[in-house]
């Protein structure tokens, strides 16, 4: 409410801006900031649970399979109380667990503790940011599978579908090829080995393994090409837009709804709404800001997630570097591009030579230059966070 009031007061453009409007907008934004801080603190206290100091029996439903090991698997489990924990089950049978499966186990759930050097990976903070309040290790003989949920949610059904699709991959691929293909197409990174992860990290292309706007852009471009482009503006066009957006969000849930995909899906949704309302000109910064507000409204602790920070900072860098840096240093037009084509008595080899130069210039100007500038913009924007979190400076 405070944010809406502040935007309404501060963003009125029909009247000249006055000092009174600025004074009225300041308390509204301050109220919104205090409410957001209180909401974030409340979300943090919900994951701070004092677990019993002894073993006892627990029952829960599998939310998602996090990682598969040689001796078992790690799953995200939602207990009957609604709290979520990460469970490491040490048995071969645990590798067959799927979302919406219910299990009962005997074990001690505890708060994760940070071990190792100060610069190492902060595992407890990572779990708290993702809403996981405890961890537990269960040997082979202390758990059993129960009947699955009678009415699983839509996200659970789509995650079970992803498990079946990755099983189809396993029938034709194996090893690192199977793991990389599952991560690139369906967002399943549970089978990626530490060696493959380190290889992508050292070469500075770890973002390729994280589904984001690139993958949704390819999917939505195909939908636009085959579904929306042949249609005229009208009732069926809006119906097709709705179906395309539903397909887009279905893919987000199928991939596990990571924050990078949520960000790009919200931006695509807002972009399409802007196009339908004919208000899409220069709306990328606004869509980016609104997408962040929507995500943080449902999950305030996502603000401290490194994937959330890198995703939004990379897009912001692409937008603002493209506006304030690359447009100020455009590629110069060559001397032969223009009036020389008006000359008479041109031979065929002159046309061939100049046509080749034009084609080369078009490839550099329309293909190479945009790709290089976009990559550099995202790299410059995320460089401080990459150095801070991963202690690595990839220059490849």
Coordinates of C-alpha atoms in Angstrom, one line a residue:
X1 CA 0.0 0.0 0.0
X2 CA 2.8 2.4 0.9
X3 CA 4.6 1.6 -2.4
X4 CA 1.4 2.1 -4.4
X5 CA 0.7 5.4 -2.7
X6 CA 4.3 6.6 -3.2
X7 CA 4.3 5.7 -6.9
X8 CA 0.9 7.4 -7.4
X9 CA 1.9 10.6 -5.7
X10 CA 5.4 10.7 -7.1
X11 CA 4.5 9.6 -10.6
X12 CA 1.7 12.0 -11.5
X13 CA 2.8 13.8 -14.6
X14 CA -0.2 15.8 -15.5
X15 CA 0.6 18.4 -12.9
X16 CA 3.9 20.2 -12.5
X17 CA 6.2 18.6 -9.9
X18 CA 6.1 20.4 -6.5
X19 CA 7.9 20.2 -3.2
X20 CA 4.6 19.2 -1.6
X21 CA 4.3 16.1 -3.7
X22 CA 7.9 15.1 -2.9
X23 CA 7.2 15.5 0.9
X24 CA 4.1 13.3 0.5
X25 CA 5.9 10.6 -1.4
X26 CA 8.7 10.3 1.0
X27 CA 6.7 8.9 4.0
X28 CA 4.9 6.5 1.6
X29 CA 8.2 5.0 0.3
X30 CA 9.5 4.9 3.9
X31 CA 6.4 3.1 5.1
X32 CA 6.9 0.6 2.3
X33 CA 10.5 0.0 3.1
X34 CA 9.7 -0.6 6.8
X35 CA 6.9 -3.1 5.9
X36 CA 9.3 -4.9 3.5
X37 CA 11.9 -5.2 6.3
X38 CA 9.4 -6.5 8.7
X39 CA 8.1 -9.0 6.2
X40 CA 11.6 -10.2 5.5
X41 CA 12.4 -10.6 9.3
X42 CA 9.2 -12.6 9.7
X43 CA 10.1 -14.9 6.8
X44 CA 13.6 -15.4 8.5
X45 CA 12.1 -16.3 11.9
X46 CA 9.9 -18.9 10.2
X47 CA 13.0 -21.0 9.2
X48 CA 14.6 -20.6 12.6
X49 CA 13.2 -23.8 14.3
X50 CA 14.6 -25.4 17.4
X51 CA 14.5 -29.1 16.6
X52 CA 14.4 -31.9 19.2
X53 CA 17.8 -33.1 20.4
X54 CA 17.0 -36.8 20.0
X55 CA 15.8 -39.1 17.2
X56 CA 12.1 -39.5 16.6
X57 CA 9.8 -40.5 13.7
X58 CA 8.8 -38.1 11.0
X59 CA 6.5 -38.2 8.0
X60 CA 6.7 -35.9 5.0
X61 CA 6.3 -35.5 1.2
X62 CA 9.1 -35.2 -1.3
X63 CA 9.1 -31.7 -2.9
X64 CA 12.1 -32.2 -5.2
X65 CA 15.1 -34.3 -5.7
X66 CA 18.2 -32.2 -5.1
X67 CA 21.1 -34.4 -5.9
X68 CA 21.9 -38.0 -6.6
X69 CA 25.0 -39.7 -5.1
X70 CA 26.6 -43.1 -5.5
X71 CA 25.3 -44.2 -2.1
X72 CA 21.9 -42.5 -2.1
X73 CA 20.1 -39.3 -2.8
X74 CA 19.3 -35.9 -1.3
X75 CA 15.7 -34.7 -1.3
X76 CA 13.8 -31.7 -0.2
X77 CA 11.1 -32.9 2.2
X78 CA 8.0 -31.1 3.4
X79 CA 6.9 -32.4 6.9
X80 CA 3.4 -32.6 8.0
X81 CA 3.9 -29.5 10.1
X82 CA 4.6 -27.5 6.8
X83 CA 8.4 -27.1 7.6
X84 CA 10.8 -28.1 4.9
X85 CA 14.1 -30.0 5.5
X86 CA 16.8 -31.4 3.3
X87 CA 17.0 -35.2 3.8
X88 CA 20.1 -37.3 2.8
X89 CA 18.9 -40.9 2.4
X90 CA 21.6 -43.5 2.1
X91 CA 20.2 -46.4 0.1
X92 CA 19.9 -47.5 -3.5
X93 CA 16.1 -47.5 -3.2
X94 CA 16.1 -43.8 -2.4
X95 CA 17.3 -43.0 -6.0
X96 CA 13.8 -43.9 -7.2
X97 CA 12.1 -41.3 -5.0
X98 CA 9.9 -38.8 -7.0
X99 CA 8.1 -35.6 -6.1
X100 CA 4.8 -36.2 -4.2
X101 CA 6.1 -39.5 -2.7
X102 CA 5.5 -39.8 1.0
X103 CA 8.1 -41.3 3.4
X104 CA 8.4 -42.0 7.1
X105 CA 11.8 -42.0 8.7
X106 CA 13.5 -42.2 12.0
X107 CA 16.2 -39.5 12.6
X108 CA 17.3 -36.3 14.2
X109 CA 16.7 -33.1 12.4
X110 CA 19.1 -30.3 13.3
X111 CA 20.0 -26.8 12.3
X112 CA 22.7 -26.7 9.6
X113 CA 26.1 -25.6 10.9
X114 CA 28.7 -23.7 9.0
X115 CA 32.0 -25.6 8.9
X116 CA 35.3 -24.9 7.3
X117 CA 37.1 -21.7 6.5
X118 CA 35.4 -18.3 6.6
X119 CA 35.6 -18.0 2.8
X120 CA 34.0 -21.4 2.1
X121 CA 30.5 -21.9 0.8
X122 CA 27.9 -20.7 3.4
X123 CA 25.7 -23.8 3.4
X124 CA 23.4 -22.8 6.3
X125 CA 22.6 -19.4 4.7
X126 CA 21.9 -21.0 1.4
X127 CA 19.4 -23.4 3.0
X128 CA 17.7 -20.6 5.0
X129 CA 17.3 -18.4 1.9
X130 CA 15.6 -21.3 0.1
X131 CA 13.2 -21.9 3.0
X132 CA 14.9 -25.0 4.4
X133 CA 15.0 -25.0 8.2
X134 CA 16.9 -28.3 8.9
X135 CA 18.9 -31.2 7.7
X136 CA 18.9 -34.9 8.5
X137 CA 20.8 -38.0 7.5
X138 CA 18.9 -41.3 7.3
X139 CA 20.6 -44.7 7.0
X140 CA 19.2 -47.5 4.8
X141 CA 17.2 -49.3 7.5
X142 CA 15.5 -46.3 9.1
X143 CA 13.0 -45.1 6.4
X144 CA 10.3 -46.6 4.3
X145 CA 8.1 -45.3 1.5
X146 CA 4.4 -44.7 2.1
X147 CA 1.5 -44.3 -0.3
X148 CA 1.9 -41.2 -2.5
X149 CA -0.2 -38.1 -2.1
X150 CA -3.8 -38.6 -3.3
X151 CA -4.1 -35.1 -4.8
X152 CA -0.6 -33.8 -5.7
X153 CA -0.3 -30.2 -6.7
X154 CA 0.3 -29.0 -10.2
X155 CA 4.0 -28.3 -9.6
X156 CA 4.4 -31.8 -8.1
X157 CA 2.8 -33.4 -11.2
X158 CA 5.0 -31.4 -13.5
X159 CA 8.1 -32.4 -11.5
X160 CA 7.1 -36.0 -11.8
X161 CA 6.7 -35.5 -15.5
X162 CA 10.3 -34.0 -15.6
X163 CA 11.5 -37.2 -13.8
X164 CA 9.9 -39.3 -16.6
X165 CA 11.5 -37.1 -19.3
X166 CA 14.9 -37.4 -17.8
X167 CA 14.5 -41.1 -17.7
X168 CA 13.9 -41.0 -21.4
X169 CA 17.2 -39.1 -21.7
X170 CA 19.0 -41.8 -19.7
X171 CA 17.9 -44.4 -22.3
X172 CA 19.9 -42.7 -25.0
X173 CA 22.7 -40.8 -23.2
X174 CA 25.0 -41.5 -20.2
X175 CA 27.6 -39.8 -18.1
X176 CA 28.2 -36.1 -18.4
X177 CA 26.3 -35.9 -21.7
X178 CA 23.1 -37.0 -19.9
X179 CA 23.7 -34.7 -17.0
X180 CA 24.3 -31.6 -19.1
X181 CA 21.4 -32.3 -21.4
X182 CA 19.0 -32.7 -18.4
X183 CA 20.3 -29.4 -17.0
X184 CA 20.1 -27.4 -20.2
X185 CA 16.6 -28.5 -21.3
X186 CA 14.7 -29.4 -18.1
X187 CA 16.7 -27.7 -15.3
X188 CA 17.5 -31.0 -13.6
X189 CA 21.0 -30.6 -12.2
X190 CA 20.8 -33.4 -9.7
X191 CA 23.1 -35.6 -11.8
X192 CA 25.8 -33.0 -12.5
X193 CA 29.2 -34.2 -11.1
X194 CA 31.5 -31.8 -9.2
X195 CA 34.0 -32.1 -12.1
X196 CA 31.5 -30.8 -14.7
X197 CA 30.4 -28.0 -12.4
X198 CA 34.0 -27.0 -11.8
X199 CA 34.7 -27.0 -15.5
X200 CA 31.8 -24.7 -16.3
X201 CA 32.7 -22.4 -13.4
X202 CA 36.4 -22.2 -14.4
X203 CA 35.5 -21.2 -18.0
X204 CA 33.0 -18.6 -16.8
X205 CA 29.9 -20.2 -18.4
X206 CA 28.1 -21.5 -15.3
X207 CA 25.1 -19.4 -16.3
X208 CA 24.5 -21.7 -19.3
X209 CA 23.5 -24.5 -16.9
X210 CA 20.9 -22.2 -15.2
X211 CA 17.7 -21.9 -17.1
X212 CA 16.9 -18.2 -17.6
X213 CA 15.7 -15.7 -20.2
X214 CA 17.8 -17.3 -23.0
X215 CA 15.9 -20.6 -22.8
X216 CA 12.5 -18.9 -22.3
X217 CA 13.3 -16.6 -25.2
X218 CA 13.9 -19.5 -27.6
X219 CA 10.6 -21.2 -26.4
X220 CA 8.5 -18.1 -26.6
X221 CA 10.0 -17.2 -30.0
X222 CA 8.9 -20.5 -31.4
X223 CA 5.4 -20.0 -29.9
X224 CA 5.3 -16.5 -31.5
X225 CA 6.4 -17.9 -34.9
X226 CA 3.9 -20.8 -35.1
X227 CA 1.0 -19.6 -33.0
X228 CA 0.8 -15.8 -32.8
X229 CA 2.4 -14.4 -35.9
X230 CA -0.2 -15.9 -38.4
X231 CA -3.1 -14.4 -36.4
X232 CA -4.6 -11.0 -36.8
X233 CA -5.3 -8.6 -33.9
X234 CA -8.6 -9.7 -32.4
X235 CA -10.3 -12.1 -30.0
X236 CA -8.4 -15.2 -31.1
X237 CA -5.1 -13.4 -30.9
X238 CA -5.7 -12.6 -27.2
X239 CA -6.7 -16.3 -26.6
X240 CA -3.5 -17.4 -28.3
X241 CA -1.6 -14.9 -26.1
X242 CA -3.1 -16.5 -23.0
X243 CA -2.3 -20.0 -24.2
X244 CA 1.3 -19.0 -24.9
X245 CA 1.7 -17.5 -21.5
X246 CA 0.2 -20.6 -19.9
X247 CA 2.7 -22.7 -21.8
X248 CA 5.5 -20.4 -20.7
X249 CA 4.6 -20.8 -17.0
X250 CA 4.1 -24.5 -17.4
X251 CA 7.7 -24.8 -18.5
X252 CA 8.8 -22.8 -15.5
X253 CA 7.0 -25.2 -13.1
X254 CA 8.4 -28.2 -15.1
X255 CA 11.9 -26.9 -14.6
X256 CA 11.4 -26.5 -10.9
X257 CA 10.7 -22.7 -10.9
X258 CA 14.2 -21.4 -10.2
X259 CA 14.4 -17.6 -9.5
X260 CA 16.1 -16.9 -12.8
X261 CA 13.2 -18.5 -14.7
X262 CA 10.6 -16.7 -12.6
X263 CA 12.3 -13.4 -13.4
X264 CA 12.3 -14.0 -17.1
X265 CA 8.7 -15.4 -17.1
X266 CA 7.4 -12.4 -15.2
X267 CA 9.2 -10.0 -17.7
X268 CA 7.7 -11.9 -20.7
X269 CA 4.3 -11.8 -19.1
X270 CA 4.5 -8.1 -18.4
X271 CA 5.9 -7.5 -21.9
X272 CA 3.0 -9.2 -23.6
X273 CA 0.5 -7.3 -21.4
X274 CA 2.2 -4.1 -22.4
X275 CA 2.0 -5.0 -26.1
X276 CA -1.7 -5.8 -25.8
X277 CA -2.3 -2.5 -24.0
X278 CA 0.1 -0.7 -26.4
X279 CA 2.3 0.5 -23.6
X280 CA 5.4 -1.5 -24.2
X281 CA 7.8 1.2 -25.4
X282 CA 10.9 1.3 -23.2
X283 CA 9.2 -0.8 -20.5
X284 CA 12.1 -3.2 -19.8
X285 CA 13.4 -1.4 -16.6
X286 CA 9.9 -1.1 -15.3
X287 CA 9.2 -4.8 -16.0
X288 CA 12.4 -5.8 -14.3
X289 CA 11.6 -3.8 -11.2
X290 CA 8.0 -5.1 -11.1
X291 CA 9.2 -8.7 -11.5
X292 CA 11.5 -8.3 -8.5
X293 CA 8.7 -6.8 -6.4
X294 CA 6.4 -9.7 -7.2
X295 CA 9.0 -12.4 -6.5
X296 CA 10.0 -10.7 -3.2
X297 CA 6.4 -10.4 -2.2
X298 CA 6.0 -14.2 -2.2
X299 CA 9.6 -15.0 -1.1
X300 CA 11.3 -12.1 0.7
X301 CA 14.5 -14.1 1.5
X302 CA 15.1 -14.5 -2.2
X303 CA 16.8 -11.1 -2.0
X304 CA 19.8 -12.8 -0.4
X305 CA 20.0 -15.6 -3.0
X306 CA 23.0 -15.3 -5.3
X307 CA 21.0 -16.6 -8.3
X308 CA 18.4 -13.8 -7.8
X309 CA 21.1 -11.1 -7.5
X310 CA 23.1 -12.3 -10.5
X311 CA 20.0 -12.7 -12.7
X312 CA 18.5 -9.2 -12.0
X313 CA 21.9 -7.5 -12.0
X314 CA 22.8 -9.1 -15.4
X315 CA 19.6 -7.9 -17.0
X316 CA 20.0 -4.4 -15.5
X317 CA 23.6 -4.2 -16.8
X318 CA 22.4 -5.2 -20.3
X319 CA 19.7 -2.6 -20.3
X320 CA 21.7 0.3 -18.9
X321 CA 25.0 -0.4 -20.6
X322 CA 23.1 -0.7 -23.9
X323 CA 21.5 2.7 -23.3
X324 CA 24.3 4.7 -21.8
X325 CA 27.5 3.0 -23.1
X326 CA 27.1 1.2 -26.4
X327 CA 24.8 3.6 -28.0
X328 CA 27.3 6.4 -27.3
X329 CA 30.1 4.5 -29.2
X330 CA 28.3 3.1 -32.3
X331 CA 30.1 1.5 -35.1
X332 CA 31.1 4.1 -37.8
X333 CA 29.6 3.7 -41.2
X334 CA 32.3 3.1 -43.9
X335 CA 33.0 5.5 -46.7
X336 CA 31.7 3.1 -49.3
X337 CA 28.3 2.7 -47.7
X338 CA 25.9 5.1 -49.4
X339 CA 26.3 7.3 -52.5
X340 CA 28.8 5.1 -54.3
X341 CA 25.9 2.8 -55.4
X342 CA 24.5 5.6 -57.4
X343 CA 27.5 5.7 -59.7
X344 CA 27.0 4.7 -63.3
X345 CA 29.0 2.3 -65.5
X346 CA 29.7 -0.1 -62.6
X347 CA 31.1 -3.5 -63.6
X348 CA 30.0 -6.8 -62.2
X349 CA 33.2 -7.2 -60.1
X350 CA 32.6 -3.8 -58.5
X351 CA 29.1 -4.9 -57.6
X352 CA 30.4 -8.2 -56.2
X353 CA 33.2 -6.4 -54.2
X354 CA 30.8 -3.8 -52.7
X355 CA 28.1 -6.4 -52.1
X356 CA 30.6 -8.5 -50.1
X357 CA 31.7 -5.5 -48.1
X358 CA 28.0 -4.7 -47.3
X359 CA 27.3 -8.3 -46.2
X360 CA 30.4 -8.3 -44.0
X361 CA 29.4 -5.0 -42.4
X362 CA 25.9 -6.3 -41.9
X363 CA 27.2 -9.4 -40.1
X364 CA 29.5 -7.4 -37.9
X365 CA 27.0 -4.7 -37.1
X366 CA 23.8 -6.8 -36.7
X367 CA 25.2 -10.1 -35.3
X368 CA 28.7 -9.9 -33.9
X369 CA 28.5 -6.4 -32.3
X370 CA 25.2 -7.0 -30.4
X371 CA 26.3 -10.4 -29.1
X372 CA 29.6 -9.0 -27.9
X373 CA 28.1 -5.9 -26.2
X374 CA 25.4 -7.9 -24.5
X375 CA 27.9 -10.4 -23.1
X376 CA 30.3 -7.7 -22.0
X377 CA 27.4 -5.8 -20.3
X378 CA 26.3 -8.8 -18.3
X379 CA 29.9 -9.7 -17.4
X380 CA 30.7 -6.2 -16.2
X381 CA 27.5 -5.9 -14.1
X382 CA 27.9 -9.3 -12.4
X383 CA 31.7 -9.2 -12.0
X384 CA 31.7 -7.8 -8.4
X385 CA 29.3 -10.5 -7.2
X386 CA 31.1 -13.3 -9.0
X387 CA 34.4 -12.3 -7.4
X388 CA 32.8 -11.9 -3.9
X389 CA 30.8 -15.1 -3.9
X390 CA 33.0 -17.5 -5.9
X391 CA 36.5 -15.9 -5.5
X392 CA 37.0 -16.4 -9.2
X393 CA 37.6 -14.0 -12.1
X394 CA 36.8 -15.8 -15.4
X395 CA 38.3 -14.1 -18.4
X396 CA 37.6 -16.7 -21.1

